[in-house]
Short mmCIF file of C-alpha atoms in Angstrom, two decimals:
data_model
loop_
_atom_site.label_atom_id
_atom_site.label_comp_id
_atom_site.label_asym_id
_atom_site.label_seq_id
_atom_site.Cartn_x
_atom_site.Cartn_y
_atom_site.Cartn_z
CA MET A 1 25.14 20.41 12.01
CA THR A 2 21.85 19.22 10.93
CA THR A 3 19.87 16.51 12.14
CA ALA A 4 18.50 14.83 8.97
CA THR A 5 14.32 14.48 8.90
CA PRO A 6 13.02 11.24 7.92
CA VAL A 7 11.56 10.78 4.79
CA ARG A 8 7.66 9.28 4.89
CA ALA A 9 7.16 7.52 1.63
CA VAL A 10 3.82 8.97 -0.01
CA LEU A 11 4.02 5.74 -3.08
CA TYR A 12 4.75 3.19 -2.58
CA THR A 13 5.53 0.13 -5.43
CA PRO A 14 3.75 -2.61 -5.36
CA GLU A 15 6.71 -4.13 -4.21
CA GLU A 16 7.44 -2.36 -0.81
CA ALA A 17 3.09 -2.29 -0.26
CA ALA A 18 3.43 -5.59 -0.38
CA GLU A 19 6.26 -5.58 2.51
CA VAL A 20 4.72 -3.25 4.33
CA LEU A 21 0.93 -5.21 4.75
CA ARG A 22 3.67 -9.25 4.41
CA ILE A 23 1.78 -10.35 2.18
CA SER A 24 3.54 -12.00 -1.30
CA ARG A 25 3.36 -10.20 -4.79
CA SER A 26 0.85 -11.91 -6.30
CA LYS A 27 -1.58 -11.30 -3.32
CA LEU A 28 -0.93 -7.84 -3.34
CA TYR A 29 -2.39 -7.96 -7.19
CA GLN A 30 -5.51 -10.21 -6.04
CA LEU A 31 -6.57 -6.99 -4.12
CA LEU A 32 -5.66 -4.77 -6.38
CA ALA A 33 -7.66 -7.06 -8.94
CA VAL A 34 -10.66 -7.44 -6.42
CA ARG A 35 -10.07 -3.25 -5.75
CA GLU A 36 -10.54 -4.80 -2.26
CA LEU A 37 -7.04 -2.05 -1.92
CA THR A 38 -6.46 1.25 -4.21
CA SER A 39 -3.48 1.84 -6.06
CA ILE A 40 -3.51 5.39 -8.49
CA LYS A 41 -1.28 5.06 -11.74
CA ILE A 42 1.23 7.09 -13.20
CA GLY A 43 2.08 6.48 -16.56
CA ARG A 44 2.62 2.64 -16.82
CA CYS A 45 3.31 2.31 -12.62
CA ARG A 46 1.77 1.34 -10.33
CA ARG A 47 1.54 2.52 -6.74
CA VAL A 48 0.13 2.28 -3.41
CA ARG A 49 -0.58 5.62 -1.34
CA PRO A 50 -0.75 4.57 2.67
CA LEU A 51 -3.85 5.79 2.90
CA ASP A 52 -4.76 3.38 0.98
CA ILE A 53 -2.91 0.58 2.99
CA GLU A 54 -4.31 2.13 6.17
CA THR A 55 -7.58 2.27 4.69
CA TYR A 56 -7.65 -1.96 3.79
CA ILE A 57 -6.03 -2.52 7.33
CA GLU A 58 -9.06 -0.54 8.92
CA ARG A 59 -11.40 -2.69 6.95
CA GLN A 60 -9.99 -5.54 7.97
CA ALA A 61 -9.72 -5.50 11.29
CA THR A 62 -13.66 -4.15 11.41
CA ALA A 63 -15.07 -7.09 9.23
CA THR A 64 -13.19 -9.93 11.51
CA ASN A 65 -14.50 -7.47 14.75
#
């Protein structure tokens, strides 16, 4: 019997990234527009890396301290 290893998302859709950050999708797009949060484009699809979410959170944490 094998145990399944959970797969960590390599890229999030904007909807998934918004859910991770617990913000609305429109707020996420605002952050992308002003480049507070970075993303990549694959064809016509926008994707957010988990590292970019972590970096954004770190910047927000240091800005409030």
